[in-house]
Amino acid sequence: MKKIIITIDGYSSCGKSTLAKQLAKKLDYIYIDSGAMYRAVTLYFIRHDINWKDEAEVKKALADVHLEFVYNPATAQADMHLNDENVEHLIREMLVAEKVSEVAAIGAVRHFAVSQQQKMGNRKGIVMDGRDIGTVVFPQAELKIFMTADPAVRVERRFKELYEKNQNITIHEVKENLELRDYIDANREISPLRRADDAIILDNSQLTMDEQLGLVLQWVEDAIMEHSS
Ligand code: DC
Protein backbone atom coordinates (compact mmCIF):
# COMPACT_ATOMS: atom_id res chain seq x y z
CA MET A 1 0.00 0.00 0.00
CA LYS A 2 1.19 3.52 -0.81
CA LYS A 3 2.87 5.25 2.14
CA ILE A 4 2.09 8.81 3.11
CA ILE A 5 3.18 11.53 5.54
CA ILE A 6 0.84 12.10 8.49
CA THR A 7 1.19 15.29 10.53
CA ILE A 8 -0.37 15.78 13.95
CA ASP A 9 -0.35 19.27 15.42
CA GLY A 10 -2.18 20.75 18.36
CA TYR A 11 -2.08 22.07 21.89
CA SER A 12 0.04 20.57 24.65
CA SER A 13 -1.25 17.35 26.20
CA CYS A 14 -4.00 16.55 23.73
CA GLY A 15 -2.59 13.07 23.29
CA LYS A 16 -0.73 13.77 20.04
CA SER A 17 2.16 11.45 20.78
CA THR A 18 -0.09 8.64 22.01
CA LEU A 19 -2.06 8.74 18.78
CA ALA A 20 1.09 9.10 16.65
CA LYS A 21 2.68 6.05 18.29
CA GLN A 22 -0.47 3.96 17.82
CA LEU A 23 -0.68 4.93 14.15
CA ALA A 24 3.00 4.22 13.54
CA LYS A 25 2.65 0.76 15.10
CA LYS A 26 -0.54 -0.10 13.25
CA LEU A 27 0.70 1.15 9.86
CA ASP A 28 4.36 0.17 10.31
CA TYR A 29 5.40 3.82 9.91
CA ILE A 30 8.19 5.71 11.67
CA TYR A 31 7.09 7.99 14.49
CA ILE A 32 9.01 11.24 15.01
CA ASP A 33 8.42 13.33 18.12
CA SER A 34 9.46 16.81 16.98
CA GLY A 35 8.87 18.28 20.46
CA ALA A 36 11.63 16.02 21.81
CA MET A 37 14.11 17.96 19.68
CA TYR A 38 13.07 21.31 21.17
CA ARG A 39 13.17 19.75 24.62
CA ALA A 40 16.70 18.37 24.08
CA VAL A 41 17.98 21.75 22.85
CA THR A 42 16.40 23.35 25.94
CA LEU A 43 18.13 20.83 28.20
CA TYR A 44 21.46 21.62 26.54
CA PHE A 45 20.91 25.38 26.99
CA ILE A 46 20.01 24.95 30.68
CA ARG A 47 22.98 22.70 31.37
CA HIS A 48 25.44 25.01 29.63
CA ASP A 49 23.92 28.17 31.01
CA ILE A 50 23.30 29.58 27.54
CA ASN A 51 21.71 33.02 27.42
CA TRP A 52 19.06 32.32 24.78
CA LYS A 53 18.18 35.97 24.43
CA ASP A 54 21.58 36.41 22.75
CA GLU A 55 21.33 35.27 19.14
CA ALA A 56 25.08 34.87 18.60
CA GLU A 57 25.38 32.75 21.74
CA VAL A 58 22.46 30.57 20.61
CA LYS A 59 23.96 29.99 17.17
CA LYS A 60 27.35 29.13 18.66
CA ALA A 61 25.75 26.70 21.12
CA LEU A 62 23.67 24.99 18.42
CA ALA A 63 26.86 24.11 16.56
CA ASP A 64 27.66 21.80 19.49
CA VAL A 65 24.25 20.16 19.68
CA HIS A 66 23.90 16.80 17.99
CA LEU A 67 20.44 15.22 18.13
CA GLU A 68 19.57 11.69 17.17
CA PHE A 69 16.59 9.38 17.59
CA VAL A 70 17.93 5.97 18.61
CA TYR A 71 15.77 2.86 18.61
CA ASN A 72 15.37 1.34 22.06
CA PRO A 73 14.57 -2.38 21.78
CA ALA A 74 13.34 -2.50 25.40
CA THR A 75 10.47 -0.10 24.64
CA ALA A 76 10.32 -0.60 20.86
CA GLN A 77 10.47 3.17 20.56
CA ALA A 78 13.02 5.77 19.52
CA ASP A 79 14.71 7.64 22.37
CA MET A 80 16.08 11.16 22.05
CA HIS A 81 19.86 11.24 22.28
CA LEU A 82 21.68 14.52 22.90
CA ASN A 83 25.37 14.36 22.02
CA ASP A 84 25.27 10.56 22.39
CA GLU A 85 23.51 10.61 25.77
CA ASN A 86 20.04 9.15 26.16
CA VAL A 87 17.99 12.07 27.53
CA GLU A 88 14.54 10.64 26.80
CA HIS A 89 13.47 10.81 30.47
CA LEU A 90 15.26 14.01 31.45
CA ILE A 91 13.61 16.06 28.72
CA ARG A 92 10.13 15.23 30.08
CA GLU A 93 10.84 16.83 33.46
CA MET A 94 9.30 20.09 34.66
CA LEU A 95 12.65 21.91 34.54
CA VAL A 96 12.64 21.51 30.75
CA ALA A 97 8.84 21.90 30.34
CA GLU A 98 9.02 25.30 32.01
CA LYS A 99 11.49 26.69 29.48
CA VAL A 100 10.91 24.78 26.27
CA SER A 101 8.31 27.11 24.74
CA GLU A 102 10.67 30.06 25.14
CA VAL A 103 13.50 28.17 23.46
CA ALA A 104 11.21 26.83 20.72
CA ALA A 105 10.23 30.41 19.82
CA ILE A 106 13.80 31.31 18.79
CA GLY A 107 14.32 31.54 15.02
CA ALA A 108 17.74 29.87 14.97
CA VAL A 109 16.47 26.97 17.07
CA ARG A 110 13.46 26.44 14.79
CA HIS A 111 15.64 26.54 11.71
CA PHE A 112 17.99 23.99 13.30
CA ALA A 113 15.13 21.60 14.17
CA VAL A 114 12.97 22.05 11.06
CA SER A 115 15.80 21.36 8.61
CA GLN A 116 16.53 18.05 10.38
CA GLN A 117 12.83 17.15 10.50
CA GLN A 118 12.43 17.77 6.77
CA LYS A 119 15.39 15.48 6.03
CA MET A 120 13.75 12.72 8.06
CA GLY A 121 10.66 13.10 5.90
CA ASN A 122 12.54 12.42 2.68
CA ARG A 123 11.02 8.99 2.84
CA LYS A 124 7.27 8.51 3.20
CA GLY A 125 5.71 6.35 5.87
CA ILE A 126 6.18 8.74 8.75
CA VAL A 127 3.97 10.20 11.46
CA MET A 128 5.32 13.40 13.00
CA ASP A 129 3.69 15.37 15.79
CA GLY A 130 4.32 18.92 16.94
CA ARG A 131 3.00 22.45 16.45
CA ASP A 132 4.07 23.45 12.92
CA ILE A 133 4.36 20.12 11.15
CA GLY A 134 1.37 20.54 8.84
CA THR A 135 1.98 24.25 8.27
CA VAL A 136 5.77 24.56 7.95
CA VAL A 137 7.64 21.26 8.08
CA PHE A 138 5.46 19.23 5.68
CA PRO A 139 2.91 21.54 4.06
CA GLN A 140 2.56 18.90 1.31
CA ALA A 141 1.63 16.07 3.73
CA GLU A 142 -1.20 13.85 2.53
CA LEU A 143 -2.97 13.73 5.91
CA LYS A 144 -2.93 16.56 8.44
CA ILE A 145 -4.62 16.33 11.81
CA PHE A 146 -5.12 19.19 14.25
CA MET A 147 -5.81 17.88 17.75
CA THR A 148 -7.65 19.66 20.48
CA ALA A 149 -9.39 18.77 23.74
CA ASP A 150 -11.13 20.49 26.60
CA PRO A 151 -8.45 22.29 28.72
CA ALA A 152 -9.68 20.65 31.94
CA VAL A 153 -9.37 17.21 30.35
CA ARG A 154 -5.85 18.01 29.18
CA VAL A 155 -4.72 19.22 32.60
CA GLU A 156 -6.11 16.07 34.23
CA ARG A 157 -4.40 13.77 31.72
CA ARG A 158 -1.06 15.54 32.01
CA PHE A 159 -1.23 15.64 35.80
CA LYS A 160 -1.84 11.88 35.98
CA GLU A 161 1.11 11.23 33.66
CA LEU A 162 3.52 13.45 35.63
CA TYR A 163 2.25 12.38 39.05
CA GLU A 164 3.18 8.77 38.30
CA LYS A 165 6.81 9.90 38.06
CA ASN A 166 6.83 12.68 40.64
CA GLN A 167 4.38 12.85 43.54
CA ASN A 168 5.50 16.36 44.49
CA ILE A 169 3.84 17.87 41.48
CA THR A 170 0.54 19.75 41.96
CA ILE A 171 -2.37 20.07 39.56
CA HIS A 172 -2.04 23.84 39.83
CA GLU A 173 1.57 23.74 38.56
CA VAL A 174 0.54 21.54 35.65
CA LYS A 175 -2.37 23.84 34.73
CA GLU A 176 -0.16 26.93 34.82
CA ASN A 177 2.52 25.29 32.72
CA LEU A 178 0.05 24.09 30.08
CA GLU A 179 -1.66 27.47 29.82
CA LEU A 180 1.63 29.29 29.51
CA ARG A 181 3.01 26.88 26.90
CA ASP A 182 -0.16 27.06 24.81
CA TYR A 183 -0.07 30.84 24.98
CA ILE A 184 3.59 31.13 23.92
CA ASP A 185 3.26 28.41 21.23
CA ALA A 186 0.20 30.04 19.68
CA ASN A 187 1.42 33.63 19.88
CA ARG A 188 5.09 33.46 18.91
CA GLU A 189 6.22 35.33 15.83
CA ILE A 190 7.80 32.43 13.95
CA SER A 191 5.65 29.44 12.97
CA PRO A 192 3.02 29.80 15.69
CA LEU A 193 0.73 26.90 16.45
CA ARG A 194 -2.20 27.11 14.06
CA ARG A 195 -4.34 24.72 12.12
CA ALA A 196 -3.32 24.25 8.49
CA ASP A 197 -6.24 25.14 6.21
CA ASP A 198 -6.43 21.54 5.02
CA ALA A 199 -6.04 19.89 8.45
CA ILE A 200 -8.86 17.83 9.93
CA ILE A 201 -9.82 18.85 13.48
CA LEU A 202 -9.84 16.03 16.01
CA ASP A 203 -11.42 16.95 19.35
CA ASN A 204 -10.90 13.95 21.58
CA SER A 205 -12.43 15.28 24.83
CA GLN A 206 -15.23 12.72 24.58
CA LEU A 207 -13.54 9.94 22.61
CA THR A 208 -12.07 6.70 23.90
CA MET A 209 -8.63 5.74 22.55
CA ASP A 210 -10.21 2.99 20.45
CA GLU A 211 -12.81 5.31 18.96
CA GLN A 212 -10.11 7.85 18.16
CA LEU A 213 -7.83 5.30 16.52
CA GLY A 214 -10.68 3.84 14.46
CA LEU A 215 -11.65 7.27 13.21
CA VAL A 216 -8.13 8.27 12.26
CA LEU A 217 -7.37 4.96 10.54
CA GLN A 218 -10.37 5.66 8.33
CA TRP A 219 -8.91 9.09 7.49
CA VAL A 220 -5.60 7.43 6.63
CA GLU A 221 -7.35 5.03 4.27
CA ASP A 222 -9.22 7.90 2.64
CA ALA A 223 -6.02 9.95 2.24
CA ILE A 224 -4.18 7.02 0.68
CA MET A 225 -7.08 6.44 -1.75
CA GLU A 226 -7.25 10.11 -2.62
CA HIS A 227 -3.52 10.33 -3.34
CA SER A 228 -3.25 7.06 -5.24
CA SER A 229 -5.38 8.22 -8.14
O1 DC B 1 5.01 18.31 22.07
P1 DC B 1 5.84 18.72 23.28
O2 DC B 1 5.02 19.15 24.46
O3 DC B 1 6.89 17.73 23.64
O4 DC B 1 6.62 20.03 22.77
C1 DC B 1 7.47 20.75 23.63
C2 DC B 1 7.50 22.20 23.23
O5 DC B 1 8.18 22.35 21.99
C3 DC B 1 6.14 22.86 23.08
O6 DC B 1 5.86 23.74 24.15
C4 DC B 1 6.22 23.64 21.81
C5 DC B 1 7.49 23.24 21.13
N1 DC B 1 7.29 22.63 19.83
C6 DC B 1 7.27 23.46 18.74
O7 DC B 1 7.35 24.68 18.88
N2 DC B 1 7.18 22.94 17.50
C7 DC B 1 7.07 21.62 17.31
N3 DC B 1 7.00 21.13 16.07
C8 DC B 1 7.06 20.75 18.43
C9 DC B 1 7.16 21.29 19.68
Tab-separated table of C-alpha atoms and ligand atoms in Angstrom:
chain	number	residue	atom	x	y	z
A	1	MET	CA	0.000	0.000	0.000
A	2	LYS	CA	1.187	3.524	-0.809
A	3	LYS	CA	2.865	5.246	2.140
A	4	ILE	CA	2.093	8.812	3.111
A	5	ILE	CA	3.184	11.528	5.537
A	6	ILE	CA	0.842	12.100	8.488
A	7	THR	CA	1.187	15.286	10.526
A	8	ILE	CA	-0.368	15.783	13.954
A	9	ASP	CA	-0.349	19.273	15.418
A	10	GLY	CA	-2.179	20.746	18.359
A	11	TYR	CA	-2.081	22.074	21.885
A	12	SER	CA	0.039	20.569	24.649
A	13	SER	CA	-1.247	17.348	26.200
A	14	CYS	CA	-3.999	16.550	23.731
A	15	GLY	CA	-2.589	13.071	23.288
A	16	LYS	CA	-0.734	13.768	20.042
A	17	SER	CA	2.159	11.452	20.776
A	18	THR	CA	-0.092	8.638	22.005
A	19	LEU	CA	-2.059	8.742	18.776
A	20	ALA	CA	1.086	9.098	16.651
A	21	LYS	CA	2.679	6.048	18.287
A	22	GLN	CA	-0.465	3.957	17.822
A	23	LEU	CA	-0.677	4.925	14.154
A	24	ALA	CA	3.002	4.217	13.541
A	25	LYS	CA	2.646	0.758	15.096
A	26	LYS	CA	-0.540	-0.102	13.249
A	27	LEU	CA	0.705	1.150	9.863
A	28	ASP	CA	4.355	0.172	10.306
A	29	TYR	CA	5.395	3.818	9.907
A	30	ILE	CA	8.191	5.708	11.671
A	31	TYR	CA	7.095	7.991	14.487
A	32	ILE	CA	9.008	11.242	15.008
A	33	ASP	CA	8.418	13.329	18.122
A	34	SER	CA	9.464	16.812	16.979
A	35	GLY	CA	8.871	18.281	20.458
A	36	ALA	CA	11.629	16.024	21.812
A	37	MET	CA	14.107	17.958	19.677
A	38	TYR	CA	13.074	21.315	21.168
A	39	ARG	CA	13.169	19.748	24.615
A	40	ALA	CA	16.696	18.371	24.075
A	41	VAL	CA	17.977	21.748	22.849
A	42	THR	CA	16.402	23.350	25.943
A	43	LEU	CA	18.131	20.827	28.203
A	44	TYR	CA	21.465	21.624	26.540
A	45	PHE	CA	20.914	25.377	26.995
A	46	ILE	CA	20.008	24.949	30.677
A	47	ARG	CA	22.977	22.696	31.367
A	48	HIS	CA	25.436	25.013	29.635
A	49	ASP	CA	23.919	28.172	31.006
A	50	ILE	CA	23.301	29.584	27.544
A	51	ASN	CA	21.707	33.017	27.423
A	52	TRP	CA	19.064	32.317	24.784
A	53	LYS	CA	18.178	35.973	24.429
A	54	ASP	CA	21.578	36.407	22.749
A	55	GLU	CA	21.331	35.269	19.135
A	56	ALA	CA	25.080	34.871	18.601
A	57	GLU	CA	25.379	32.745	21.737
A	58	VAL	CA	22.464	30.570	20.608
A	59	LYS	CA	23.965	29.992	17.170
A	60	LYS	CA	27.351	29.135	18.659
A	61	ALA	CA	25.752	26.701	21.116
A	62	LEU	CA	23.670	24.988	18.423
A	63	ALA	CA	26.856	24.110	16.557
A	64	ASP	CA	27.663	21.801	19.486
A	65	VAL	CA	24.253	20.164	19.676
A	66	HIS	CA	23.895	16.800	17.986
A	67	LEU	CA	20.445	15.216	18.131
A	68	GLU	CA	19.571	11.688	17.170
A	69	PHE	CA	16.589	9.380	17.591
A	70	VAL	CA	17.934	5.971	18.607
A	71	TYR	CA	15.775	2.863	18.606
A	72	ASN	CA	15.369	1.344	22.061
A	73	PRO	CA	14.572	-2.380	21.779
A	74	ALA	CA	13.337	-2.497	25.399
A	75	THR	CA	10.466	-0.096	24.641
A	76	ALA	CA	10.316	-0.602	20.864
A	77	GLN	CA	10.471	3.168	20.562
A	78	ALA	CA	13.024	5.767	19.522
A	79	ASP	CA	14.707	7.636	22.366
A	80	MET	CA	16.075	11.158	22.054
A	81	HIS	CA	19.865	11.243	22.279
A	82	LEU	CA	21.678	14.524	22.899
A	83	ASN	CA	25.367	14.365	22.022
A	84	ASP	CA	25.269	10.564	22.392
A	85	GLU	CA	23.513	10.610	25.773
A	86	ASN	CA	20.036	9.146	26.160
A	87	VAL	CA	17.994	12.067	27.532
A	88	GLU	CA	14.543	10.638	26.805
A	89	HIS	CA	13.465	10.809	30.466
A	90	LEU	CA	15.265	14.005	31.451
A	91	ILE	CA	13.608	16.061	28.724
A	92	ARG	CA	10.135	15.229	30.083
A	93	GLU	CA	10.842	16.826	33.457
A	94	MET	CA	9.298	20.087	34.657
A	95	LEU	CA	12.652	21.908	34.539
A	96	VAL	CA	12.636	21.508	30.754
A	97	ALA	CA	8.844	21.896	30.337
A	98	GLU	CA	9.018	25.300	32.011
A	99	LYS	CA	11.492	26.687	29.484
A	100	VAL	CA	10.909	24.782	26.267
A	101	SER	CA	8.314	27.112	24.735
A	102	GLU	CA	10.674	30.063	25.144
A	103	VAL	CA	13.504	28.174	23.465
A	104	ALA	CA	11.208	26.829	20.718
A	105	ALA	CA	10.230	30.408	19.821
A	106	ILE	CA	13.802	31.311	18.786
A	107	GLY	CA	14.324	31.543	15.022
A	108	ALA	CA	17.743	29.872	14.966
A	109	VAL	CA	16.467	26.972	17.068
A	110	ARG	CA	13.465	26.438	14.792
A	111	HIS	CA	15.644	26.543	11.707
A	112	PHE	CA	17.994	23.985	13.295
A	113	ALA	CA	15.130	21.602	14.166
A	114	VAL	CA	12.974	22.045	11.064
A	115	SER	CA	15.798	21.356	8.609
A	116	GLN	CA	16.534	18.045	10.376
A	117	GLN	CA	12.834	17.149	10.496
A	118	GLN	CA	12.432	17.773	6.767
A	119	LYS	CA	15.392	15.485	6.034
A	120	MET	CA	13.751	12.720	8.062
A	121	GLY	CA	10.660	13.098	5.904
A	122	ASN	CA	12.535	12.416	2.683
A	123	ARG	CA	11.023	8.990	2.842
A	124	LYS	CA	7.273	8.513	3.196
A	125	GLY	CA	5.706	6.345	5.868
A	126	ILE	CA	6.179	8.744	8.751
A	127	VAL	CA	3.971	10.199	11.464
A	128	MET	CA	5.323	13.399	13.003
A	129	ASP	CA	3.690	15.367	15.788
A	130	GLY	CA	4.320	18.925	16.943
A	131	ARG	CA	3.005	22.452	16.453
A	132	ASP	CA	4.067	23.451	12.924
A	133	ILE	CA	4.365	20.119	11.154
A	134	GLY	CA	1.370	20.538	8.839
A	135	THR	CA	1.975	24.249	8.272
A	136	VAL	CA	5.768	24.562	7.949
A	137	VAL	CA	7.642	21.258	8.080
A	138	PHE	CA	5.457	19.226	5.677
A	139	PRO	CA	2.907	21.541	4.062
A	140	GLN	CA	2.565	18.903	1.310
A	141	ALA	CA	1.628	16.068	3.732
A	142	GLU	CA	-1.201	13.853	2.530
A	143	LEU	CA	-2.972	13.734	5.911
A	144	LYS	CA	-2.930	16.563	8.440
A	145	ILE	CA	-4.624	16.329	11.812
A	146	PHE	CA	-5.119	19.186	14.255
A	147	MET	CA	-5.814	17.875	17.746
A	148	THR	CA	-7.646	19.657	20.483
A	149	ALA	CA	-9.394	18.768	23.737
A	150	ASP	CA	-11.134	20.490	26.601
A	151	PRO	CA	-8.447	22.291	28.722
A	152	ALA	CA	-9.679	20.654	31.943
A	153	VAL	CA	-9.367	17.210	30.346
A	154	ARG	CA	-5.854	18.012	29.175
A	155	VAL	CA	-4.723	19.220	32.602
A	156	GLU	CA	-6.111	16.074	34.227
A	157	ARG	CA	-4.396	13.766	31.720
A	158	ARG	CA	-1.056	15.543	32.006
A	159	PHE	CA	-1.233	15.639	35.796
A	160	LYS	CA	-1.842	11.878	35.978
A	161	GLU	CA	1.110	11.226	33.660
A	162	LEU	CA	3.523	13.450	35.634
A	163	TYR	CA	2.248	12.377	39.049
A	164	GLU	CA	3.180	8.768	38.299
A	165	LYS	CA	6.813	9.899	38.064
A	166	ASN	CA	6.834	12.682	40.638
A	167	GLN	CA	4.385	12.849	43.539
A	168	ASN	CA	5.505	16.361	44.491
A	169	ILE	CA	3.838	17.873	41.475
A	170	THR	CA	0.536	19.752	41.958
A	171	ILE	CA	-2.374	20.067	39.555
A	172	HIS	CA	-2.045	23.844	39.834
A	173	GLU	CA	1.569	23.740	38.559
A	174	VAL	CA	0.538	21.544	35.645
A	175	LYS	CA	-2.372	23.838	34.730
A	176	GLU	CA	-0.161	26.928	34.817
A	177	ASN	CA	2.524	25.287	32.721
A	178	LEU	CA	0.051	24.092	30.082
A	179	GLU	CA	-1.661	27.472	29.822
A	180	LEU	CA	1.635	29.289	29.508
A	181	ARG	CA	3.011	26.881	26.901
A	182	ASP	CA	-0.160	27.060	24.806
A	183	TYR	CA	-0.067	30.836	24.976
A	184	ILE	CA	3.589	31.126	23.921
A	185	ASP	CA	3.259	28.412	21.232
A	186	ALA	CA	0.197	30.039	19.675
A	187	ASN	CA	1.420	33.625	19.877
A	188	ARG	CA	5.094	33.457	18.908
A	189	GLU	CA	6.224	35.334	15.830
A	190	ILE	CA	7.799	32.433	13.952
A	191	SER	CA	5.646	29.437	12.967
A	192	PRO	CA	3.015	29.803	15.686
A	193	LEU	CA	0.726	26.904	16.447
A	194	ARG	CA	-2.196	27.112	14.062
A	195	ARG	CA	-4.345	24.716	12.120
A	196	ALA	CA	-3.318	24.254	8.494
A	197	ASP	CA	-6.242	25.135	6.213
A	198	ASP	CA	-6.427	21.544	5.022
A	199	ALA	CA	-6.035	19.887	8.451
A	200	ILE	CA	-8.864	17.833	9.930
A	201	ILE	CA	-9.821	18.850	13.475
A	202	LEU	CA	-9.839	16.033	16.007
A	203	ASP	CA	-11.416	16.946	19.348
A	204	ASN	CA	-10.895	13.950	21.579
A	205	SER	CA	-12.427	15.277	24.826
A	206	GLN	CA	-15.226	12.724	24.583
A	207	LEU	CA	-13.544	9.943	22.607
A	208	THR	CA	-12.066	6.700	23.902
A	209	MET	CA	-8.630	5.736	22.553
A	210	ASP	CA	-10.208	2.990	20.451
A	211	GLU	CA	-12.811	5.305	18.962
A	212	GLN	CA	-10.115	7.846	18.156
A	213	LEU	CA	-7.834	5.304	16.521
A	214	GLY	CA	-10.685	3.838	14.458
A	215	LEU	CA	-11.647	7.271	13.207
A	216	VAL	CA	-8.127	8.271	12.258
A	217	LEU	CA	-7.374	4.961	10.539
A	218	GLN	CA	-10.366	5.662	8.326
A	219	TRP	CA	-8.912	9.094	7.494
A	220	VAL	CA	-5.602	7.428	6.633
A	221	GLU	CA	-7.346	5.028	4.272
A	222	ASP	CA	-9.219	7.904	2.643
A	223	ALA	CA	-6.021	9.948	2.243
A	224	ILE	CA	-4.184	7.020	0.676
A	225	MET	CA	-7.078	6.438	-1.753
A	226	GLU	CA	-7.253	10.106	-2.618
A	227	HIS	CA	-3.524	10.334	-3.337
A	228	SER	CA	-3.248	7.064	-5.243
A	229	SER	CA	-5.380	8.218	-8.141
B	1	DC	O1	5.014	18.305	22.070
B	1	DC	P1	5.839	18.722	23.276
B	1	DC	O2	5.023	19.146	24.463
B	1	DC	O3	6.893	17.729	23.640
B	1	DC	O4	6.620	20.035	22.774
B	1	DC	C1	7.472	20.749	23.628
B	1	DC	C2	7.503	22.204	23.232
B	1	DC	O5	8.176	22.346	21.987
B	1	DC	C3	6.142	22.858	23.078
B	1	DC	O6	5.863	23.741	24.151
B	1	DC	C4	6.217	23.643	21.812
B	1	DC	C5	7.486	23.241	21.132
B	1	DC	N1	7.290	22.625	19.835
B	1	DC	C6	7.267	23.459	18.742
B	1	DC	O7	7.345	24.680	18.884
B	1	DC	N2	7.184	22.939	17.498
B	1	DC	C7	7.071	21.617	17.315
B	1	DC	N3	6.996	21.131	16.073
B	1	DC	C8	7.061	20.747	18.433
B	1	DC	C9	7.158	21.287	19.682
